[in-house]
Coordinates of C-alpha atoms in Angstrom, one line a residue:
X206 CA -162.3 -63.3 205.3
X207 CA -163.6 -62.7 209.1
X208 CA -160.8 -63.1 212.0
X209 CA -161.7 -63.3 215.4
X210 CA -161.0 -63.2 219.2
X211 CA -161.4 -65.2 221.7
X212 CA -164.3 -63.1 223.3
X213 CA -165.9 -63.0 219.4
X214 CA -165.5 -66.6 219.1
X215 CA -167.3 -67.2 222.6
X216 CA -170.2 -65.1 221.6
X217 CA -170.6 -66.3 218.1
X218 CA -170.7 -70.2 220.1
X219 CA -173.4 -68.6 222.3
X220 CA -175.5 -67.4 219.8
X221 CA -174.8 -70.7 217.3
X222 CA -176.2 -72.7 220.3
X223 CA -179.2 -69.7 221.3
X224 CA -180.4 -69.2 217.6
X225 CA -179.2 -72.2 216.0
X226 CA -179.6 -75.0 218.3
X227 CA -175.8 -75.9 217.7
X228 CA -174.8 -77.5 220.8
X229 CA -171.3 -77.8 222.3
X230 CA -171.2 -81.7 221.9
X231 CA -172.5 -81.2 217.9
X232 CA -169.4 -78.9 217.3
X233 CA -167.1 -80.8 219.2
X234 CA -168.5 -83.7 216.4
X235 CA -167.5 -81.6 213.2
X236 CA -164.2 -80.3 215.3
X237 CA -163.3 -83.5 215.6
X238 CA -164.1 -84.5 211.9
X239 CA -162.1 -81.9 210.7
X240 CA -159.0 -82.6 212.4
X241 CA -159.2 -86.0 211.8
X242 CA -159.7 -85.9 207.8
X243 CA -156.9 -83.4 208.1
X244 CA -154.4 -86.0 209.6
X245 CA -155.3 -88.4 207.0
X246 CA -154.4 -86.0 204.3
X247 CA -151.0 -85.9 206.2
X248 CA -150.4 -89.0 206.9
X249 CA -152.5 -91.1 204.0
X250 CA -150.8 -94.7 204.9
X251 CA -151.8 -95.8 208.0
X252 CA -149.3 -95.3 211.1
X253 CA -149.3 -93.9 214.4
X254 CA -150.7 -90.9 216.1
X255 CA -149.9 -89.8 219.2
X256 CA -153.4 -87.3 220.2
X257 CA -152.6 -85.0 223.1
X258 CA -155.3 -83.7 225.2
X259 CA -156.1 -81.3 227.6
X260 CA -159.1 -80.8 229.8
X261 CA -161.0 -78.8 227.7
X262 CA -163.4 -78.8 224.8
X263 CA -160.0 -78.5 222.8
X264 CA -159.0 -81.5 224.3
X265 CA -162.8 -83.0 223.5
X266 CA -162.1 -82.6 219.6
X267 CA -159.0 -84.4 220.4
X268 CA -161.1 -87.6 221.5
X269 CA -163.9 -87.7 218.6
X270 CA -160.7 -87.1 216.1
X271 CA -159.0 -90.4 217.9
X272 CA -162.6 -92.2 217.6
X273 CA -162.8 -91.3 214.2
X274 CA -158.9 -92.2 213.6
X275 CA -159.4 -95.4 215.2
X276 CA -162.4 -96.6 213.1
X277 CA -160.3 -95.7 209.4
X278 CA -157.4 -98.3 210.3
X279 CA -155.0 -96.2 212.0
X280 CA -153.3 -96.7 215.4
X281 CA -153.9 -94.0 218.1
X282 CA -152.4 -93.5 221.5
X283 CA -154.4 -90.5 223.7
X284 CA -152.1 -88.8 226.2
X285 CA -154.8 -87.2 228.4
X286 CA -153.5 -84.5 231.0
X287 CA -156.6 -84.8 233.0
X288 CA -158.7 -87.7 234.2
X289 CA -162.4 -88.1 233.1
X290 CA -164.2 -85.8 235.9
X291 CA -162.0 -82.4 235.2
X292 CA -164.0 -82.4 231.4
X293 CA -166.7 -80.2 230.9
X294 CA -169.7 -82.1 229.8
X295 CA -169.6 -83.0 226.5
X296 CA -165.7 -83.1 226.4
X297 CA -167.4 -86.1 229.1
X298 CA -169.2 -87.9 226.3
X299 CA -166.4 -87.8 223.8
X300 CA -164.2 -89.4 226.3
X301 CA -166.7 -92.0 227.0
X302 CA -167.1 -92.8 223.2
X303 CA -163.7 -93.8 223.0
X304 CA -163.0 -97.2 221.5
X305 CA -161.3 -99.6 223.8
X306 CA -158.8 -100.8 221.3
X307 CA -156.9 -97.3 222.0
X308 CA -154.0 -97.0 224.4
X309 CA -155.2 -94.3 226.5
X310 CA -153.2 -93.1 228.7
X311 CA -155.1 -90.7 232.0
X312 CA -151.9 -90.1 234.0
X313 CA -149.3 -87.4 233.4
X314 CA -146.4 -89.6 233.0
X315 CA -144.3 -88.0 231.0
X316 CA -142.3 -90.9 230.2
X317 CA -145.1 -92.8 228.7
X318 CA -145.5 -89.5 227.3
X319 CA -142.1 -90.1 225.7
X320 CA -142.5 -93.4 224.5
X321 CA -145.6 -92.5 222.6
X322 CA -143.1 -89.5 220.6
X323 CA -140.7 -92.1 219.8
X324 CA -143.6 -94.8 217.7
X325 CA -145.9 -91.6 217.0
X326 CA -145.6 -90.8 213.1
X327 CA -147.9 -87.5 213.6
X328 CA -149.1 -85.6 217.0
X329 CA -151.9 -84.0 217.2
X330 CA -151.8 -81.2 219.6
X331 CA -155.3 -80.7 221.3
X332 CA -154.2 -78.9 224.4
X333 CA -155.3 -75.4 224.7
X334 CA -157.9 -74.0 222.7
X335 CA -158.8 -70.2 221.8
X336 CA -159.6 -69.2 225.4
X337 CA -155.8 -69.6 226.7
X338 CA -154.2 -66.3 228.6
X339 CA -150.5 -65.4 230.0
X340 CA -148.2 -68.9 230.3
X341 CA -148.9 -73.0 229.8
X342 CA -147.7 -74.1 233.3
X343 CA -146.9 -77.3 235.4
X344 CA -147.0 -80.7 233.2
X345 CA -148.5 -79.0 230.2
X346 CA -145.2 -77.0 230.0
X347 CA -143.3 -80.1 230.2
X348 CA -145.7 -81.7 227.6
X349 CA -145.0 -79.1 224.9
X350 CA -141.5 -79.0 225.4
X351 CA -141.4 -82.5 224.7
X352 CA -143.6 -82.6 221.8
X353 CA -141.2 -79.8 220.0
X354 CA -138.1 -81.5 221.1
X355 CA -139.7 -84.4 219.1
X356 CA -139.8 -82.9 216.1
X357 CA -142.8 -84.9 214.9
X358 CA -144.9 -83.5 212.5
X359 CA -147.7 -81.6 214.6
X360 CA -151.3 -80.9 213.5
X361 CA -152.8 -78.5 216.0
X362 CA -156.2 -78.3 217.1
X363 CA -158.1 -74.7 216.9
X364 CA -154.7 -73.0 218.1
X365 CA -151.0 -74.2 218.7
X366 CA -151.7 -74.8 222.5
X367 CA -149.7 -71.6 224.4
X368 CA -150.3 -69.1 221.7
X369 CA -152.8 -66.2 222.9
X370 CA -155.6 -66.1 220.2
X371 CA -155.6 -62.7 220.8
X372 CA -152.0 -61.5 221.2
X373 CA -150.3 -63.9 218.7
X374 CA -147.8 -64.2 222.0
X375 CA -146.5 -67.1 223.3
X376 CA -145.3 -66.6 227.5
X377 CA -143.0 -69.8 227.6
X378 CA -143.9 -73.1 226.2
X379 CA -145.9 -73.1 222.6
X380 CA -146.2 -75.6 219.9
X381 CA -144.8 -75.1 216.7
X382 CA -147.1 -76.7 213.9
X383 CA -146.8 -78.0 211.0
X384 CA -150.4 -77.1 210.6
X385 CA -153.1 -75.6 212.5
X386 CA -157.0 -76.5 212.1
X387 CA -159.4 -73.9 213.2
X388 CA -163.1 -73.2 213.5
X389 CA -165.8 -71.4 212.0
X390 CA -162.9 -68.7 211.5
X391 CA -158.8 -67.4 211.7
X392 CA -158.1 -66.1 215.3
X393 CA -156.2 -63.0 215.3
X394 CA -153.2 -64.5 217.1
X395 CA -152.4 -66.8 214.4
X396 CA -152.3 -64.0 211.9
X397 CA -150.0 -61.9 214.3
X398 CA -145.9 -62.2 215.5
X399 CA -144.4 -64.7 216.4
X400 CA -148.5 -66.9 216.5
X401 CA -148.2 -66.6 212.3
X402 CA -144.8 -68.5 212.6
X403 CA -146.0 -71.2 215.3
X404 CA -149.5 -72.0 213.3
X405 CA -147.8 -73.2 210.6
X406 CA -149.7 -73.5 207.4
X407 CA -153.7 -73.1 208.7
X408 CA -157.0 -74.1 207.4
X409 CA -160.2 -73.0 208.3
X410 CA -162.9 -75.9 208.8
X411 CA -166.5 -74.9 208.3
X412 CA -168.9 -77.0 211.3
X413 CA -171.5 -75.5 210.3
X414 CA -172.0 -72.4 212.1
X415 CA -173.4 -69.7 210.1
X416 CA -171.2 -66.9 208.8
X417 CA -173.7 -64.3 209.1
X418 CA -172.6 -64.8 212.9
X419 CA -169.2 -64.1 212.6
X420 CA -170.1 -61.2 210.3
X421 CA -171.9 -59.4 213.0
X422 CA -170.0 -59.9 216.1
X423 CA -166.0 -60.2 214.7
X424 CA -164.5 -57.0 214.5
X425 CA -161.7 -58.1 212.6
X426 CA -160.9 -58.7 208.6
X427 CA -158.1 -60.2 206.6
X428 CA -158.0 -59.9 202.9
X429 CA -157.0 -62.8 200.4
X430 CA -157.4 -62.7 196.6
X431 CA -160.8 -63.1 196.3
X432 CA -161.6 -60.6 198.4
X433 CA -158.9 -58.1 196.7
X434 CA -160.4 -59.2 193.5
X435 CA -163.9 -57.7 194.6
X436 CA -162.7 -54.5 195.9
X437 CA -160.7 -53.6 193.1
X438 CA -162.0 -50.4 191.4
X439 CA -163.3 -51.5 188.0
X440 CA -162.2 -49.1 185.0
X441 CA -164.7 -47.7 182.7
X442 CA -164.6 -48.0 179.0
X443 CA -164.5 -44.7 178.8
X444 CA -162.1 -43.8 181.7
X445 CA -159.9 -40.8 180.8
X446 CA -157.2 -39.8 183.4
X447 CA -159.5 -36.9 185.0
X448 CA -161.7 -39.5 185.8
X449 CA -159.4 -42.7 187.5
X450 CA -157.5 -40.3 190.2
X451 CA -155.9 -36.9 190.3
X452 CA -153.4 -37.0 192.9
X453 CA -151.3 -34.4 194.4
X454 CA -147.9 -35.4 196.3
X455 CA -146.9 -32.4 198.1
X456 CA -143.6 -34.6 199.5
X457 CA -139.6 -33.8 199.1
X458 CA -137.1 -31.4 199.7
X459 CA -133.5 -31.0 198.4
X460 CA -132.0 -33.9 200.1
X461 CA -134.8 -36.1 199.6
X462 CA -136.3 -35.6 196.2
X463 CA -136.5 -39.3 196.0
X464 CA -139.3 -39.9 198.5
X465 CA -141.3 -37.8 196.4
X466 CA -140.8 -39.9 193.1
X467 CA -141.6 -43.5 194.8
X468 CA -145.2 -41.6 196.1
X469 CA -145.9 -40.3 192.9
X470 CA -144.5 -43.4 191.0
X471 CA -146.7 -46.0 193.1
X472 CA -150.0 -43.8 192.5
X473 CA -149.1 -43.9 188.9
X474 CA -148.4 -47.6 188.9
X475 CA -151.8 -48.5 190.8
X476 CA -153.5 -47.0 188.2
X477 CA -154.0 -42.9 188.9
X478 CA -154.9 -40.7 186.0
X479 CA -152.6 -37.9 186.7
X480 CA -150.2 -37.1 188.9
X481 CA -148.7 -33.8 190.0
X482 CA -145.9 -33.2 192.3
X483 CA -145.8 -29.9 194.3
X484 CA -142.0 -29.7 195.3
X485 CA -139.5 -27.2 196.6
X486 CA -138.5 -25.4 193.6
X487 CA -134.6 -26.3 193.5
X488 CA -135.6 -29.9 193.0
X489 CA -138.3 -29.7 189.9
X490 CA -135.7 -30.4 187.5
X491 CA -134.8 -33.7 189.1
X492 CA -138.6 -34.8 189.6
X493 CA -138.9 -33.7 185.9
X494 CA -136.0 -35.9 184.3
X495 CA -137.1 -39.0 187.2
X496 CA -141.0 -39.5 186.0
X497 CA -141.9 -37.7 182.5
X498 CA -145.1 -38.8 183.1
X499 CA -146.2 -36.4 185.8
X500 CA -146.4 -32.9 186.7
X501 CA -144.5 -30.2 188.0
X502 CA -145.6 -27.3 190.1
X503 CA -142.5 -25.6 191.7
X504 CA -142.9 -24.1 194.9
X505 CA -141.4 -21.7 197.6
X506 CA -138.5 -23.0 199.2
X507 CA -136.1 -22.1 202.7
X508 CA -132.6 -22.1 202.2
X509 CA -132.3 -25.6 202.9
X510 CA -134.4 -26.5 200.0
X511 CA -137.7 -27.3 201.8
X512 CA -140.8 -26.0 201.2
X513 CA -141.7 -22.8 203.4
X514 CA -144.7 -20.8 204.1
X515 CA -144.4 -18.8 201.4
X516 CA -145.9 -21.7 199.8
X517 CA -149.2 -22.0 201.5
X518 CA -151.9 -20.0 199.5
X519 CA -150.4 -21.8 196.0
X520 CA -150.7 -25.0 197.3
X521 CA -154.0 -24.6 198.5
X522 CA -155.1 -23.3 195.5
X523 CA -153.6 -26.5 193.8
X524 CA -155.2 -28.8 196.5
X525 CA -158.4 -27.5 195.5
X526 CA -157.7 -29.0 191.9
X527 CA -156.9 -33.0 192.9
X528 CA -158.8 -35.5 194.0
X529 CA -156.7 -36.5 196.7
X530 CA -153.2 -35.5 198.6
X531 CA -150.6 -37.2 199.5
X532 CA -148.8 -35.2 202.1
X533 CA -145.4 -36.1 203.9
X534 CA -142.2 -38.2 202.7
X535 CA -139.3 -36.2 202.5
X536 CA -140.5 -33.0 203.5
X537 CA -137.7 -32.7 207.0
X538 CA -138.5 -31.0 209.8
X539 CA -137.3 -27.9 209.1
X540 CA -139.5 -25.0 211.4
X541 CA -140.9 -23.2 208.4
X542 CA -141.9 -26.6 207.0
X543 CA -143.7 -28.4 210.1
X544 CA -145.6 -24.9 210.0
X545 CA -146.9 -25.3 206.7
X546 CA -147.8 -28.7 207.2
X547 CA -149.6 -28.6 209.9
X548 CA -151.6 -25.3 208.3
X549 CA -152.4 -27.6 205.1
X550 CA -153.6 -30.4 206.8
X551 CA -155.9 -28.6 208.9
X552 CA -156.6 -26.0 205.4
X553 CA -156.9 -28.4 202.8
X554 CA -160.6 -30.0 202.4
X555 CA -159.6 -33.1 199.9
X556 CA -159.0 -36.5 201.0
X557 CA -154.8 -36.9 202.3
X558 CA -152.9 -38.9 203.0
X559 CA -149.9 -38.5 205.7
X560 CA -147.0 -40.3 206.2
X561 CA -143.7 -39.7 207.3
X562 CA -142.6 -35.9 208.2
X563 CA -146.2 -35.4 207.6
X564 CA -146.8 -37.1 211.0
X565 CA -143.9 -36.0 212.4
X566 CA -144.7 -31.9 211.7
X567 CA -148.0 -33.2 213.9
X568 CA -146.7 -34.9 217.0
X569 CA -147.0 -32.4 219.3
X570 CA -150.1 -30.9 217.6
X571 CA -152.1 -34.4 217.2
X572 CA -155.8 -32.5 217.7
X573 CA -155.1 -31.3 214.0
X574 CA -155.6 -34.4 212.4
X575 CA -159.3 -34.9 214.2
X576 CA -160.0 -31.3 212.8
X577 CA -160.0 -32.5 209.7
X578 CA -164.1 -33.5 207.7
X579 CA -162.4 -35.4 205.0
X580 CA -161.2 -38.8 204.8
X581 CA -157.4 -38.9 206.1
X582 CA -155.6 -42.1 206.4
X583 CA -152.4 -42.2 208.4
X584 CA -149.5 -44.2 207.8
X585 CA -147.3 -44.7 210.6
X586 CA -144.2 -47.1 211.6
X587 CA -144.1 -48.1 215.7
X588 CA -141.9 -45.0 215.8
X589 CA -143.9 -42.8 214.4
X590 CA -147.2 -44.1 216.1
X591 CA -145.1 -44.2 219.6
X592 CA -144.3 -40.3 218.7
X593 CA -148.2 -39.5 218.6
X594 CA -149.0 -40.8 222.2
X595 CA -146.0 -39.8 223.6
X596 CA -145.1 -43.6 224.4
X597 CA -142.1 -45.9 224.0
X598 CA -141.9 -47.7 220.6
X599 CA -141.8 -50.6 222.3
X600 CA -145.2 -50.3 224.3
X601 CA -146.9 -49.8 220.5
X602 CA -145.0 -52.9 220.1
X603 CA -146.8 -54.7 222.8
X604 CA -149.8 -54.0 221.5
X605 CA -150.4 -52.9 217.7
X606 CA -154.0 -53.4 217.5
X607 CA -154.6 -51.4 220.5
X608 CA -152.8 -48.5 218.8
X609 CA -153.8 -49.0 216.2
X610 CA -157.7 -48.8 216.9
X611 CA -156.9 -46.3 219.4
X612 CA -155.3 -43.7 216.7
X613 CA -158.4 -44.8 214.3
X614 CA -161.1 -43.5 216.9
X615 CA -159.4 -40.8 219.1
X616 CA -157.8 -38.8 215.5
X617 CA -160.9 -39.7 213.6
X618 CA -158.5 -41.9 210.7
X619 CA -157.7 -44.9 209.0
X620 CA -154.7 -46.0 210.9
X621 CA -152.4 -48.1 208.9
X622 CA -149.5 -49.2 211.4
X623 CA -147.0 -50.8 209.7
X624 CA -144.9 -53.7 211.1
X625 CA -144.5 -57.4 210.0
X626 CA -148.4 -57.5 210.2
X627 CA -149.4 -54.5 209.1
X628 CA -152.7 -53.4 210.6
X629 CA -155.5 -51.3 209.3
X630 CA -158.2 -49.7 211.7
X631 CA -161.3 -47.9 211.1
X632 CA -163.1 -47.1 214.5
X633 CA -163.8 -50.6 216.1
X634 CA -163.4 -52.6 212.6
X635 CA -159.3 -53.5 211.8
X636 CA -157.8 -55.3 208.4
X637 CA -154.7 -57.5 209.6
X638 CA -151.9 -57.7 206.4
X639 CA -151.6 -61.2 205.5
X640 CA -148.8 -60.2 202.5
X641 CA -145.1 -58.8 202.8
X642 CA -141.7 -60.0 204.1
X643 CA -138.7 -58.8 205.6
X644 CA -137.1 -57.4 202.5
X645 CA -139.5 -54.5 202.9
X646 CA -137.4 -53.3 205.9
X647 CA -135.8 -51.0 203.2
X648 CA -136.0 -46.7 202.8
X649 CA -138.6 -45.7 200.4
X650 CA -141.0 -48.7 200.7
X651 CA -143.0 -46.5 203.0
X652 CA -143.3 -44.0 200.2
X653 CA -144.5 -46.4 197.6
X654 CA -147.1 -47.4 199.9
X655 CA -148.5 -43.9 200.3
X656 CA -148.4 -43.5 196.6
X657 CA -150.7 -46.8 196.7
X658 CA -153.5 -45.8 199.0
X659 CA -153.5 -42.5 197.2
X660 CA -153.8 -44.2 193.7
X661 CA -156.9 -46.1 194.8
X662 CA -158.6 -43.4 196.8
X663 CA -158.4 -41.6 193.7
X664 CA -160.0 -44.4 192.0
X665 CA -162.7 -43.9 193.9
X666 CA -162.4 -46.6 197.0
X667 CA -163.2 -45.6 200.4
X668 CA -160.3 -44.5 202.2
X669 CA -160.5 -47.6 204.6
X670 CA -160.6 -49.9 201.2
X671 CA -158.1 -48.2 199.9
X672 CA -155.5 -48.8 202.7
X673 CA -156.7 -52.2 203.4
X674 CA -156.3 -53.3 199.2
X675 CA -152.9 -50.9 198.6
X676 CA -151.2 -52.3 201.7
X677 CA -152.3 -55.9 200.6
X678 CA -150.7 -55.3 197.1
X679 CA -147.8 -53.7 198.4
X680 CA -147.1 -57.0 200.5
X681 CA -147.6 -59.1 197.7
X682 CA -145.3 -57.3 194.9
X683 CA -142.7 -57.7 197.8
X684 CA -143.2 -61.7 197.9
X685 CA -143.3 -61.8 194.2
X686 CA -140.0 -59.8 193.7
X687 CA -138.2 -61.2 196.4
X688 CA -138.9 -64.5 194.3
X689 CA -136.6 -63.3 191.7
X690 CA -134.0 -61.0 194.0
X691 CA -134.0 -62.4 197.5
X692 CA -135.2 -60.1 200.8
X693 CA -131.7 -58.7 200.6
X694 CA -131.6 -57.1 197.5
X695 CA -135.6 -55.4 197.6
X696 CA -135.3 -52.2 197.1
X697 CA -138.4 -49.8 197.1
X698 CA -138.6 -49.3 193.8
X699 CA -139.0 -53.4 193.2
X700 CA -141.8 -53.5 194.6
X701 CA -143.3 -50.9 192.2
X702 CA -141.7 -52.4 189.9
X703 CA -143.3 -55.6 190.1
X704 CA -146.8 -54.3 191.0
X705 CA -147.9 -55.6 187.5
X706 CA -147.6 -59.0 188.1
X707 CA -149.4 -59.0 191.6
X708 CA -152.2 -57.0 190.0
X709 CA -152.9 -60.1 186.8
X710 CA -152.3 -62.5 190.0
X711 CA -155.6 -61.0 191.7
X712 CA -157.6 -59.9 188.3
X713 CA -156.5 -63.3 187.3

């Protein structure tokens, strides 16, 4: 499924109307359509509904949906917060096209405004569209406020008036929906924090512009089922486990032997044919007795229990063996180890990928990962990404897409920023998460994920695929377990756990 912006969706209008002959005033018909079969699936007996609408195109949709409302039975009240002549044109015509028998109310009086809350059985919020920035002032402030403090069931038109389509932010007032009726496509503020929480449940309405324009001009993906169903790598009949993913986690150390068994557990579980660990020595024993089904290949070790330069030229030589490397968890930041990482990931010539110390051994040194000629997916948290530029956590915060893309063009990866909405950037083309929950705030679930993207690269996805798909499924095992065990109890290990029925969900 395409996502767009608000720049996207203006050119994608543009062209519908250039190539298409889709006018303004024909959209604004379907809009309008759409919204208003949508309140009648919420409100199937006939009541009241309050339409609220602003002095936009938004708030055009709002008057053919109160036309159309009118004419199947049901009684509507317009709250317009502009009079006739602030409308663009064909915003004009819809307000002229207005049946008579509706109580239309032109002036901002918020106490009519109130009045119409109190009788209204469902608002529908036609406001602000996908071309709001920064903060809803004056009356339409005071107008949302109300509406929320009504806690009438809201249906929203395009976008929960206040939220940035492309931010997800809300600067002071924002509806909350119930549910949100877009166009054409999802706008990537609905699918970001806190926008996915104030859009409510959304659905997208089709009015008839074609999707091969939103395929060429949005920039921006989200993965369902169907879509996970038809990237997921097929198995041959006659597979054998050389031939469905070798992986190699070179990940651990003495106090951490664990982050090395969630990698190599999760490649396993996605479906990997083998899987060998390459560990400090002092800790084989306890990878041996903690997955049976994998591989051992001890290693040189500090006194700490980390693996040192000492060794470089086995690993290398085992690299050379496995189809793909996953490179990082556990591995500390002892001296001797951030110099061996950094060596392997400039030395080795396989697909990696790096997460935690792996990134860390690099943050000073970030040219090594552009150095690199084969695919290398990255795996950061806000921490770790805000370590790479040298900025505050909070300013990758602000603005995860930007950080995202920007770590995807200027290190040459596939960024995978995790967060609530975990984002997935290949030079100017991004996958937004639409799976997880809180419970995944746990140690280790990182390490499973690794172990994921791994698993499918060596099934022979592209390494943009391959994030995109494992971080879906990750997400989703979470929702399924938590199901069972709550958000408080996940632990990392669940969600591998529980892989197996997210898996038959989508092959389903």
């Amino acid at each position: 499924m395409r996502v767009v912006t608000s720049r996207e969706m203006l050119i994608i209008e543009e062209q519908a109307e250039a190539l298409f002959g889709l006018s303004t005033g024909l959209l604004m018909e379907r809009a309008g359509q759409a919204v208003a079969e949508e309140a009648e699936r919420m409100l199937p007996r006939l009541g009241n509904i309050l339409i609220v609408c602003g002095k936009g195109n938004n708030g055009g949709d709002g008057f053919v949906a109160a036309r159309l409302l009118k004419a199947s039975g049901y009684t509507i009240t317009v709250f317009s917060l502009a009079h006739r002549d602030a409308f663009p044109p064909a915003a004009q015509q819809a307000f002229d096209n207005l049946p008579k028998e509706i109580n239309l109310i032109t002036e901002p009086d918020l106490g009519l405004l109130d009045e119409g809350l109190i009788e209204a059985d469902l608002v529908v919020d036609a406001i602000f569209g996908f071309s709001l920035k920064g903060a809803v002032r004056g009356v339409a402030s005071e107008v949302i406020d109300r509406i929320n403090a009504s806690r009438k069931m809201v249906l929203s038109v395009d976008m929960p008036s206040g939220l940035e389509a492309d931010t997800g932010k809300v600067y002071g007032s924002g509806i909350w929906a119930d549910i949100t009726v877009t166009f054409t496509a999802p706008k990537v503020g609905m699918l970001l924090h806190p926008g996915i929480e104030r859009t409510g449940e959304y659905l997208v309405a089709d009015i008839g512009i074609p999707q091969s324009l939103v395929d060429e001009y949005s920039g921006f993906r989200a993965l369902d089922r169907l879509d996970v169903f038809d990237l997921f790598p097929a198995r041959s009949v006659d597979a054998y486990k050389n031939t469905v993913g070798r992986i190699l986690v070179i990940a651990g150390s003495r106090d951490m032997a664990g982050a090395a068994v969630l990698v190599a557990r999760g490649a396993y579980k996605i479906g990997a044919g083998l899987v060998v660990f390459a560990p400090p020595a002092s800790i084989a024993p306890v990878l041996h007795s903690a997955l049976i089904e994998a591989i051992v290949r001890p290693q040189a070790e500090t006194e700490a229990g980390t693996l040192c330069m000492d060794a470089y030229d086995s690993l290398i030589e085992l690299a050379a063996q496995y189809d793909v490397i996953a490179l990082g968890p556990g591995l500390t930041a002892n001296p001797q180890t951030v110099e061996l990482v950094r060596k392997l990931i400039v030395d080795i010539e396989k697909p990696m990928v790096i997460d935690a110390d792996g990134l860390n051994a690099v943050a000073d040194h970030v040219e090594i990962l552009s150095v690199r000629k084969a695919e290398t997916v990255i795996t950061p948290h806000p921490g770790e990404m805000a370590r790479l530029f040298k900025v505050s956590t909070q300013e990758v915060l602000d603005d995860p897409i930007g950080f995202s893309k920007r770590a995807a063009i200027e290190f040459g990866v596939i960024a995978v920023l995790k967060g609530a909405v975990t984002i997935i950037s290949i030079n100017d083309e991004s996958t937004l998460n639409t799976t997880g929950n809180p419970g995944l705030a746990t140690a280790g679930t990182g390490d499973v994920l690794t172990g994921f993207i791994a698993g499918f690269m060596g099934q022979g996805l592209n390494a943009y695929d391959a994030a995109s798909v494992g971080v879906y499924l990750h997400g989703l095992s979470a929702d399924i377990a938590v199901e069972d065990i709550s958000e408080y109890c996940l632990m990392a290990s669940d969600v591998i756990d529980y892989l197996p029925e997210a898996i038959l969900y989508i092959l389903g």
